[in-house]
mmCIF file of C-alpha atoms in Angstrom:
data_model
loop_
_atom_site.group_PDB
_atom_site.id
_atom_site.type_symbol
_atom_site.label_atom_id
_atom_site.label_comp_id
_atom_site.label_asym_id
_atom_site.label_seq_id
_atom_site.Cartn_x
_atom_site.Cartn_y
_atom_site.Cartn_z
ATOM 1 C CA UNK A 1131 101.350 92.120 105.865
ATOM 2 C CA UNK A 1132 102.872 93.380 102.752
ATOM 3 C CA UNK A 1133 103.570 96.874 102.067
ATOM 4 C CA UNK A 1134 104.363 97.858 98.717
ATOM 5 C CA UNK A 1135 105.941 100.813 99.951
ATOM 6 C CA UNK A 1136 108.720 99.285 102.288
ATOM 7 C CA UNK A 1137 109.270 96.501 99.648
ATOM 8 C CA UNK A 1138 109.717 98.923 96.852
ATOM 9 C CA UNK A 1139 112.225 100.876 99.457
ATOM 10 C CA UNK A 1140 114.379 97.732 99.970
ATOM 11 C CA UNK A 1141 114.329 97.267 96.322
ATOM 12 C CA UNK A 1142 115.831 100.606 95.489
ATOM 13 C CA UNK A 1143 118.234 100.074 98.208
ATOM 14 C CA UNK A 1144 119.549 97.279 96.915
ATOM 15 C CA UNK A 1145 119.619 98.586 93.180
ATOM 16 C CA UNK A 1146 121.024 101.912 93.586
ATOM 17 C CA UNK A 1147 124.352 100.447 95.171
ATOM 18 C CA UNK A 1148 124.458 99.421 91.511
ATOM 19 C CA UNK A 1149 124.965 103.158 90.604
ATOM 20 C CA UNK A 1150 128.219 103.236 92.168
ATOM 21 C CA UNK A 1151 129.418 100.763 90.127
ATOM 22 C CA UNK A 1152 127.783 100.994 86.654
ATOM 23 C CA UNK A 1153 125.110 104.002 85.947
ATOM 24 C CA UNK A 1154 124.330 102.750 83.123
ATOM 25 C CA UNK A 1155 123.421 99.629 83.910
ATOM 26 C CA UNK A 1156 121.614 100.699 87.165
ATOM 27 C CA UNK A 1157 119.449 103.315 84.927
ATOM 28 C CA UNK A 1158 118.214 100.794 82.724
ATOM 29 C CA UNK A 1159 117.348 98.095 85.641
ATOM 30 C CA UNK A 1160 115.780 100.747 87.798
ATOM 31 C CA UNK A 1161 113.792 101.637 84.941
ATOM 32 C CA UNK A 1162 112.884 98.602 84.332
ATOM 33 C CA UNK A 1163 111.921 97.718 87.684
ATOM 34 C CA UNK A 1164 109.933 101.122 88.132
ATOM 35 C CA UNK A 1165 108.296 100.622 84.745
ATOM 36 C CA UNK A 1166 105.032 99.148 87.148
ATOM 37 C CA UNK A 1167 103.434 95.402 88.103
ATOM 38 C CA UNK A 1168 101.508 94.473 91.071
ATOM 39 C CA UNK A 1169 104.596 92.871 93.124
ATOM 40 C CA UNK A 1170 102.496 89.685 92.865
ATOM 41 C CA UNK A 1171 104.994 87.392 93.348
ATOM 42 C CA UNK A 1172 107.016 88.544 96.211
ATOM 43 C CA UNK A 1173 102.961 89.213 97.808
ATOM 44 C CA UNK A 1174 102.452 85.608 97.481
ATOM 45 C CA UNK A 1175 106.022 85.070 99.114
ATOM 46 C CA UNK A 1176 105.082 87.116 102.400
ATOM 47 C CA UNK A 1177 101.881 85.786 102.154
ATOM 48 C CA UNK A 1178 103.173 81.457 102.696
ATOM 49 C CA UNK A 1179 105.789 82.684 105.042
ATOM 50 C CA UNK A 1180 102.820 83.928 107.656
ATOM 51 C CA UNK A 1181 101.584 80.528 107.699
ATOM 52 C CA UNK A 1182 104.861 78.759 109.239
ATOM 53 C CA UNK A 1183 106.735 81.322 110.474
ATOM 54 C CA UNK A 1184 107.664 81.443 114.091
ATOM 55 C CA UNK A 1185 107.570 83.949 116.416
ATOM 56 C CA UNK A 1186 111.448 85.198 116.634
ATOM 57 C CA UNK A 1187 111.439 86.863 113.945
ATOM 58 C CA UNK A 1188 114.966 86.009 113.120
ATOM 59 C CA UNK A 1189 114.964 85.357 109.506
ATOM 60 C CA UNK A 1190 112.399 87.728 108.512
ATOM 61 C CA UNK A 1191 115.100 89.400 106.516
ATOM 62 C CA UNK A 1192 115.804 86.841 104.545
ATOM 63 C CA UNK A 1193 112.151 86.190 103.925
ATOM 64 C CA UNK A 1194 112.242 89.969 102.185
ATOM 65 C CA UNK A 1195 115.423 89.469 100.477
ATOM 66 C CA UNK A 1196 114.277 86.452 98.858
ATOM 67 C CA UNK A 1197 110.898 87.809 98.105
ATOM 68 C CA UNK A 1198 113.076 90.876 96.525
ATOM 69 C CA UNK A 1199 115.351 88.293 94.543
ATOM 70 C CA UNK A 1200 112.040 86.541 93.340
ATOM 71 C CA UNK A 1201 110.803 90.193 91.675
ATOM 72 C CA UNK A 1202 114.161 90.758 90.643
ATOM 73 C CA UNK A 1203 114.107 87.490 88.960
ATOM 74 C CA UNK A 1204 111.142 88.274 87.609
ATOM 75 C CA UNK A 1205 112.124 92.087 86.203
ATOM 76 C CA UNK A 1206 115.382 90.111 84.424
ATOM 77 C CA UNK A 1207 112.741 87.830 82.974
ATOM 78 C CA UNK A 1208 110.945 90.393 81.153
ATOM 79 C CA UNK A 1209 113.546 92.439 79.882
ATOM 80 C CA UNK A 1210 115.265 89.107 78.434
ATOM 81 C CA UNK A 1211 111.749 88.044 77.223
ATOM 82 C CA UNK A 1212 111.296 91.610 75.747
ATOM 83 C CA UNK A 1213 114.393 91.119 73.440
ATOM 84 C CA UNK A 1214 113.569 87.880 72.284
ATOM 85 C CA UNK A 1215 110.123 88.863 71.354
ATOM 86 C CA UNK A 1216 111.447 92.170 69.800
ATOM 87 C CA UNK A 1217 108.521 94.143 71.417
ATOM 88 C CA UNK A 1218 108.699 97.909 72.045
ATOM 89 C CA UNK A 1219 106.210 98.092 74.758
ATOM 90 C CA UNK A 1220 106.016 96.697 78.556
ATOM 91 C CA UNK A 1221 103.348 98.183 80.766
ATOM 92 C CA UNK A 1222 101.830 100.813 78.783
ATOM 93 C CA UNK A 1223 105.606 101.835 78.760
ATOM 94 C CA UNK A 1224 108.171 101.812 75.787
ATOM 95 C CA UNK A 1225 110.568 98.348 77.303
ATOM 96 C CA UNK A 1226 114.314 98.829 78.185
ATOM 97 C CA UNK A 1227 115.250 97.575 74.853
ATOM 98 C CA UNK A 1228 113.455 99.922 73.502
ATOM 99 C CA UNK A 1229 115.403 103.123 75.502
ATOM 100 C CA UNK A 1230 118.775 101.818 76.207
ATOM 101 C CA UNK A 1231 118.922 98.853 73.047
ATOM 102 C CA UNK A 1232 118.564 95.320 72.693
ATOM 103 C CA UNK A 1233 122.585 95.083 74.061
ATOM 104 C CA UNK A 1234 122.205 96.445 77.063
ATOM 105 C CA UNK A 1235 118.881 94.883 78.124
ATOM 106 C CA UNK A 1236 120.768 91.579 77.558
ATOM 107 C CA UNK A 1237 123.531 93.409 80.070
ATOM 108 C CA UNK A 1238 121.570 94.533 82.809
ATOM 109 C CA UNK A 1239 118.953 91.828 82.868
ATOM 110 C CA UNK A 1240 122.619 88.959 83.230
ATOM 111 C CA UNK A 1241 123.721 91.783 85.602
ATOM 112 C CA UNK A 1242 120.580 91.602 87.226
ATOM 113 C CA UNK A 1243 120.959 87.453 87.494
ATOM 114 C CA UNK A 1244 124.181 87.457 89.114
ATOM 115 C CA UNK A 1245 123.418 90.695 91.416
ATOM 116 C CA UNK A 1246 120.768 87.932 92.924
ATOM 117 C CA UNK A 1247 122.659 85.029 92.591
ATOM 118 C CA UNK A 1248 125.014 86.584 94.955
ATOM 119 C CA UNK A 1249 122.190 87.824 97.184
ATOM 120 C CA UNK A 1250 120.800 84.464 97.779
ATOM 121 C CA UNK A 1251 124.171 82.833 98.467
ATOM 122 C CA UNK A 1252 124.909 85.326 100.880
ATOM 123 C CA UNK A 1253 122.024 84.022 103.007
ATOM 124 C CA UNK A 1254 123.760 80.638 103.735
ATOM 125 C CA UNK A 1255 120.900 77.814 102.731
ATOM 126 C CA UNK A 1256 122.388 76.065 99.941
ATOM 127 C CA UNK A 1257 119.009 74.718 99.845
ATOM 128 C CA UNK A 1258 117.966 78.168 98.289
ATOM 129 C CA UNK A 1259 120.674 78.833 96.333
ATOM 130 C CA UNK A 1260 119.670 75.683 94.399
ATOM 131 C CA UNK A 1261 115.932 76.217 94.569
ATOM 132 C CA UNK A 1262 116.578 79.909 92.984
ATOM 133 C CA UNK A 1263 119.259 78.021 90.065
ATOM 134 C CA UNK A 1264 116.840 75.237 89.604
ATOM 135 C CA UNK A 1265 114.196 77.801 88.740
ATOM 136 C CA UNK A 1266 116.527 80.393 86.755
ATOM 137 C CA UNK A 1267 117.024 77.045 84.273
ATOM 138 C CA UNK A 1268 112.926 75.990 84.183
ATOM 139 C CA UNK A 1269 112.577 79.588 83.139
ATOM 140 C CA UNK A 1270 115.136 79.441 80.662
ATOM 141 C CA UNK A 1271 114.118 76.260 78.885
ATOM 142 C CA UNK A 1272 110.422 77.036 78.703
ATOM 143 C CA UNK A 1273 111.532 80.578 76.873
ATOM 144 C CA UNK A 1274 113.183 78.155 74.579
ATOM 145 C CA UNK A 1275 110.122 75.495 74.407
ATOM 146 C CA UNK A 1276 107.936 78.508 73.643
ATOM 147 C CA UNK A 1277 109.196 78.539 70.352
ATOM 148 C CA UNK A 1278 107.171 75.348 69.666
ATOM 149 C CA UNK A 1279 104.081 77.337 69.980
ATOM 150 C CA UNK A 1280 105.113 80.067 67.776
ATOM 151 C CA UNK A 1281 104.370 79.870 64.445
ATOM 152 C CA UNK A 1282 107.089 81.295 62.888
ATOM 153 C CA UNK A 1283 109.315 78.511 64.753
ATOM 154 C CA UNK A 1284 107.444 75.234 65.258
ATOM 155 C CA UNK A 1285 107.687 72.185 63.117
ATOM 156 C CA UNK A 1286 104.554 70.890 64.612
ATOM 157 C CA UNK A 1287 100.764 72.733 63.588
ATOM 158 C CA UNK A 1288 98.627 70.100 65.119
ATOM 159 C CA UNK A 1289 96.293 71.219 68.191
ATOM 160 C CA UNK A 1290 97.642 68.462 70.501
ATOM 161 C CA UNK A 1291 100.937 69.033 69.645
ATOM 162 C CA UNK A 1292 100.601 72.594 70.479
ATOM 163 C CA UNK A 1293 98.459 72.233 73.340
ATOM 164 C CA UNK A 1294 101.090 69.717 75.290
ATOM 165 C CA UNK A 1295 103.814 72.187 74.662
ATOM 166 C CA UNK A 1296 101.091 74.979 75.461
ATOM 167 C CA UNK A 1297 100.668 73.240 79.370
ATOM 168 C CA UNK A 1298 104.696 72.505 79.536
ATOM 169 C CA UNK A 1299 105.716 76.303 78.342
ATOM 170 C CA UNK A 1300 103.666 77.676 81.062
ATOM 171 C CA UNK A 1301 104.735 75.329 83.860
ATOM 172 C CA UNK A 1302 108.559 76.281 83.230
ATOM 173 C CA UNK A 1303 108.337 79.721 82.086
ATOM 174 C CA UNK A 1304 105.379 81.243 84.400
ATOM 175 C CA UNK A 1305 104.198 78.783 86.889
ATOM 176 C CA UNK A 1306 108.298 77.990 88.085
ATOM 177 C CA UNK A 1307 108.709 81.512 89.452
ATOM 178 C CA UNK A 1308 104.963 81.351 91.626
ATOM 179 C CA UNK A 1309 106.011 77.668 92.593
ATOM 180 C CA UNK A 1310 109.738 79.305 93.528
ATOM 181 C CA UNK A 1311 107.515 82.266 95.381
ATOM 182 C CA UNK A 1312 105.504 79.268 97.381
ATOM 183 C CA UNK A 1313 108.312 77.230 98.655
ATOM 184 C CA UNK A 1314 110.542 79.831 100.051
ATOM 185 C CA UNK A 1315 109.400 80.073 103.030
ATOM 186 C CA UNK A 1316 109.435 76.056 104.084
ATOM 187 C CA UNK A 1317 112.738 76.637 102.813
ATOM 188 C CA UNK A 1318 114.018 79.035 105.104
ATOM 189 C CA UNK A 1319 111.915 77.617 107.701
ATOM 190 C CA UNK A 1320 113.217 74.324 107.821
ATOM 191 C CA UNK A 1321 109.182 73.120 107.309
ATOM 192 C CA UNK A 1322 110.140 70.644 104.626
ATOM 193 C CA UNK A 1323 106.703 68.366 105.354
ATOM 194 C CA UNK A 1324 105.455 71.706 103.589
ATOM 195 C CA UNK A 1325 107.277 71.900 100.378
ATOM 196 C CA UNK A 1326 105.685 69.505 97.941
ATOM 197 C CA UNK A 1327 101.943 71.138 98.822
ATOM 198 C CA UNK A 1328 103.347 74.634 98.266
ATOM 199 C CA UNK A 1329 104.771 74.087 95.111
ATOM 200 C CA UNK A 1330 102.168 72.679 93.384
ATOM 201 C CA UNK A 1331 100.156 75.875 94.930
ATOM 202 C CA UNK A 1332 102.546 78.010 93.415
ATOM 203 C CA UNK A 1333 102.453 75.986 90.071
ATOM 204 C CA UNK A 1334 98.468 75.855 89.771
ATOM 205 C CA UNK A 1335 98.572 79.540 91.075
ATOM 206 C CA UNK A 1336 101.326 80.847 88.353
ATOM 207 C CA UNK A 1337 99.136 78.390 85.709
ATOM 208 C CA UNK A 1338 96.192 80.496 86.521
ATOM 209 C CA UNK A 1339 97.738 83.584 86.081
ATOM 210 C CA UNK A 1340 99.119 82.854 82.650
ATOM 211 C CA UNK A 1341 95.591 81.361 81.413
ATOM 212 C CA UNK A 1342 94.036 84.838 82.910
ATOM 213 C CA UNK A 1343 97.246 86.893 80.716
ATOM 214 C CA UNK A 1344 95.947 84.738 77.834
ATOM 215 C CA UNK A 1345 92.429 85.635 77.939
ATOM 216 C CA UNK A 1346 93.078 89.179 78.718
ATOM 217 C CA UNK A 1347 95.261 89.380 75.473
ATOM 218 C CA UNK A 1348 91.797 89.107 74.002
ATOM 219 C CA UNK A 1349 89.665 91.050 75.970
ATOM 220 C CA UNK A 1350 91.012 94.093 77.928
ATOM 221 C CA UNK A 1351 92.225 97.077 76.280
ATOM 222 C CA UNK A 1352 93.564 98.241 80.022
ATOM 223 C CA UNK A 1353 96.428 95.671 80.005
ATOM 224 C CA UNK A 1354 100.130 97.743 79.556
ATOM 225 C CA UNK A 1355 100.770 96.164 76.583
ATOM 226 C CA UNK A 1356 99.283 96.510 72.888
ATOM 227 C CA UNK A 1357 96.395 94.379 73.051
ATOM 228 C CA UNK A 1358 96.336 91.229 70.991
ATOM 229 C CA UNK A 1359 100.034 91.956 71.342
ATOM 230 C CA UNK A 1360 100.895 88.055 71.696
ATOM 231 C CA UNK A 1361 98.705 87.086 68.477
ATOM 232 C CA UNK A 1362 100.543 89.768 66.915
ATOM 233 C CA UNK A 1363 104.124 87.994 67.810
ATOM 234 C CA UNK A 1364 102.954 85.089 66.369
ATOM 235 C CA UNK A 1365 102.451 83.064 69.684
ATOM 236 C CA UNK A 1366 100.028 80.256 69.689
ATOM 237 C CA UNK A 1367 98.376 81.521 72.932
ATOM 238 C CA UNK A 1368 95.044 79.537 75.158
ATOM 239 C CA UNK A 1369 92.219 80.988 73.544
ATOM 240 C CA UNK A 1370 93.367 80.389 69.685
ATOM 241 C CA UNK A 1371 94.132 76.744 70.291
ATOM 242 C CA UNK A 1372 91.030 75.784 71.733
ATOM 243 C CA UNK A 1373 88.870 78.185 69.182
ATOM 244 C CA UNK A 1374 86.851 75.594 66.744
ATOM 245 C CA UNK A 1375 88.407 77.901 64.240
ATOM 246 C CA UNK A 1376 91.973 76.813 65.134
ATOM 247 C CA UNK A 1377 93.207 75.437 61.549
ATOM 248 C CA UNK A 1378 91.254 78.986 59.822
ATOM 249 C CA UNK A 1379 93.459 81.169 62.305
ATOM 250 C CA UNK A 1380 96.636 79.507 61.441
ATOM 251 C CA UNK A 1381 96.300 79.844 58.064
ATOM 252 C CA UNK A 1382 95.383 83.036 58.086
ATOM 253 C CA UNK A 1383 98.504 83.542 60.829
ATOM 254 C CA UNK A 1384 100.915 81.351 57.936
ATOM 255 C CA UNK A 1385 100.875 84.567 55.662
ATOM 256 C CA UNK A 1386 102.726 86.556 57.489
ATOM 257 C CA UNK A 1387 105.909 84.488 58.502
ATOM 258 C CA UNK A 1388 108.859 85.566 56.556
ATOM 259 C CA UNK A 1389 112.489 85.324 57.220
ATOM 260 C CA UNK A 1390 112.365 88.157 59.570
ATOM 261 C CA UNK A 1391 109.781 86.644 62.559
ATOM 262 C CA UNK A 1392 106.408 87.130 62.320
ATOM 263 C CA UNK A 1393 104.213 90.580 61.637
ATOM 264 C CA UNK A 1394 100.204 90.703 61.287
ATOM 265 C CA UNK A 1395 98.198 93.814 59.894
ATOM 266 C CA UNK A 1396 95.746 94.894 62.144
ATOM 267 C CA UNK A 1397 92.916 93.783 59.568
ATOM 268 C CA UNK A 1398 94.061 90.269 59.705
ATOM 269 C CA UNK A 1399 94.629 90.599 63.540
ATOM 270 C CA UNK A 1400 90.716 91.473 63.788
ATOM 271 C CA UNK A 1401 89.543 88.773 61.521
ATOM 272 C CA UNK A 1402 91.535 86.062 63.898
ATOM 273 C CA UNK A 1403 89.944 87.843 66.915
ATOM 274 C CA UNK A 1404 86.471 87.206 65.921
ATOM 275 C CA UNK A 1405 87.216 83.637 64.889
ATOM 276 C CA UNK A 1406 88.690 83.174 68.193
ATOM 277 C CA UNK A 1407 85.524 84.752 69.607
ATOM 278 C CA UNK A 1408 83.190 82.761 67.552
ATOM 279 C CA UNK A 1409 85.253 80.126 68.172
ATOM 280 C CA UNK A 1410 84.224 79.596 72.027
ATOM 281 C CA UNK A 1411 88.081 79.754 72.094
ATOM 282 C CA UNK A 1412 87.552 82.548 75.393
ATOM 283 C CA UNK A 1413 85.020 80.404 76.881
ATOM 284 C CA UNK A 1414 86.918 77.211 76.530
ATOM 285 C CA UNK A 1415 90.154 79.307 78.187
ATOM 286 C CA UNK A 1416 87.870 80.582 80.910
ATOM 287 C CA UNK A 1417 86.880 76.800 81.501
ATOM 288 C CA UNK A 1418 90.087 75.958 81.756
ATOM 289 C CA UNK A 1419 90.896 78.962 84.600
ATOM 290 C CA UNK A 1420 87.870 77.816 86.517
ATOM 291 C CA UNK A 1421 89.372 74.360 86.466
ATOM 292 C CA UNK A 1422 92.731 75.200 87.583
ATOM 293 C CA UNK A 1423 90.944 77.443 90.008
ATOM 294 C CA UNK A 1424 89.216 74.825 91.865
ATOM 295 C CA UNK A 1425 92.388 72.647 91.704
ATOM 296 C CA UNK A 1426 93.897 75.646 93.983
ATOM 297 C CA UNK A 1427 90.832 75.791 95.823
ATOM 298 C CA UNK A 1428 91.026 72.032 97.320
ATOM 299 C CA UNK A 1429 94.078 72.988 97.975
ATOM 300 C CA UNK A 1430 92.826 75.854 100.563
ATOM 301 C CA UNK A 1431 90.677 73.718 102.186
ATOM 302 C CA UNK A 1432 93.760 71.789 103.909
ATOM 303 C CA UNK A 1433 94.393 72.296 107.497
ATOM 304 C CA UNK A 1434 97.484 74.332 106.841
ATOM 305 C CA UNK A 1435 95.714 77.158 105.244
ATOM 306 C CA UNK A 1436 92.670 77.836 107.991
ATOM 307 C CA UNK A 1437 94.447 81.029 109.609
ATOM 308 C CA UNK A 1438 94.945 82.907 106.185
ATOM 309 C CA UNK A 1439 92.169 81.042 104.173
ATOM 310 C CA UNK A 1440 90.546 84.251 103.665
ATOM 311 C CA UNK A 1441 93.892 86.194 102.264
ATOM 312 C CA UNK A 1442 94.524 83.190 100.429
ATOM 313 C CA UNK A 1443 91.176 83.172 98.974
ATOM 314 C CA UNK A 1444 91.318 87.210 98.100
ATOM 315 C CA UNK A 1445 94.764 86.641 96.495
ATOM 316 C CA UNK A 1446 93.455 83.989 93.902
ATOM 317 C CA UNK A 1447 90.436 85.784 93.382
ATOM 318 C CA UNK A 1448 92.855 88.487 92.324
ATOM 319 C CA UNK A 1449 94.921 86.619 89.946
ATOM 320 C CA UNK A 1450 91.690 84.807 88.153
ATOM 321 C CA UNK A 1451 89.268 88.328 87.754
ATOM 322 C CA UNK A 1452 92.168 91.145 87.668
ATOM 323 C CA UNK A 1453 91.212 92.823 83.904
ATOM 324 C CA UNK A 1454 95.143 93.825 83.709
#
């Protein structure tokens, strides 16, 4: 059972060591890491590792440190992600860049990196140490892929263009970290008949949750962030490919690409959102999420996932009707 209160514990255990070393650097990752999310990730960690574990007990811990190194991962992520996209806001909150500076965002969040990096190698399955590299790079190249679907960067306007890169951006960048989540536990386990099914849960799972972040960027005002706040970065998101308005958005979308990135006035930025709304370009996302979401429910109907189906089933409910 996960308690966000003993995970959140551990976690500040393990980053306030970093205050002996570096305050600096510890105040800007602690602020990150406090700055909110659901601890979805490491919950869907915890969650896998009750379906094989045994009953000893004896690597429990390094169940929770990995689940910790998978948020950690994931807090690094966004701070990186934060810079790149030069956005002031995370959460509802202003970002680290935006309190300590671009530099030292770049600091902590490599900091951050090799903090877990060690962490994970000081477990002793090399298996893990390479799962956790393997999906530090997949992270790392779809942050560089995404700039095929923004429009200040790509060489490439076409819808099918974009969508391919759309599907393959999401896989490395979001869905890697889920899939990582997934196959911990048959990692640490030894239960390597289970690997293959629980990554591609993890990959439909973090697929779904990006489609859902999409969507949202449309319709909730409740999300931390500005809303539109992707649109407004220039990023070629779910709902404005599929729109039947597609080729009117982008040009209205061209305008506003200079040398310096990309920057759309709110008036424009409401025009595009009722194209995309008369568009059927939510409805077409949302068809997309219901697909993906009975992909992930054939996979719940395997043998393997009887004793939890129902947590299983609560969790992706979660992740497909959350409105933040």
């Amino acid at each position: 059972m996960f308690s966000s209160d003993y995970f959140d514990r551990r976690v500040e255990e393990i980053i306030s060591a970093i205050s002996q070393k570096n305050k600096i650097i510890y105040s800007s990752i602690s602020y990150a890491y406090k700055s909110g999310g659901k601890r979805i990730r490491p919950r869907f960690c915890l969650l896998c590792s009750e379906l094989i574990k045994d009953n000893s007990h004896q690597d429990d811990e390094k169940i929770t440190l990995s689940s910790i190194c998978v948020e950690l991962l994931h807090t690094a992520s966004l701070m990186l992600d934060d810079v790149v996209d030069n956005s002031n806001m995370r959460r509802g909150l202003p970002s680290v860049n935006a309190v300590f500076g671009n530099k030292l965002a770049v600091i902590s969040a490599s900091y951050l990196i090799g903090l877990i990096s060690k962490i994970i190698s000081d477990l002793g399955n090399i298996d893990l140490v390479k799962k956790f590299s393997e999906t530090s790079k997949l992270m790392a190249e779809g942050e560089a892929l995404e700039f095929n679907i923004m429009l200040q960067t790509t060489y490439d306007l076409s819808r099918n263009f974009i969508l391919e890169n759309y599907f393959e951006v999401i896989k490395k960048k979001t869905s890697s970290l889920f899939s990582l989540s997934a196959v911990i536990p048959s990692i640490i386990y030894s239960k390597t008949e289970y690997l293959d099914l629980f990554a591609e849960l993890g990959t439909l799972t973090g697929m779904a949750f990006q489609i859902k972040d999409d969507i949202l960027d449309f319709t909730s005002d409740k999300i931390g962030k500005p809303s539109m706040k992707d649109l407004k970065e220039g990023k070629l998101t779910l709902p404005i490919i599929l729109s039947d308005h597609y080729d009117s958005v982008v040009n209205i979308m061209k305008k506003y690409v200079d040398e310096s990135g990309f920057s759309i006035p709110d008036p424009d930025a409401e025009k595009i959102y009722y194209l995309v709304l008369s568009g059927g370009g939510i409805e077409k996302a949302e068809k997309y999420l219901e697909s993906v979401f009975n992909q992930i429910q054939e996979i719940l109907e395997k043998d393997i996932f009887k004793r939890k189906k129902e947590d299983f089933g609560k969790f992706i409910k979660f992740i497909v009707e959350r409105d933040f």
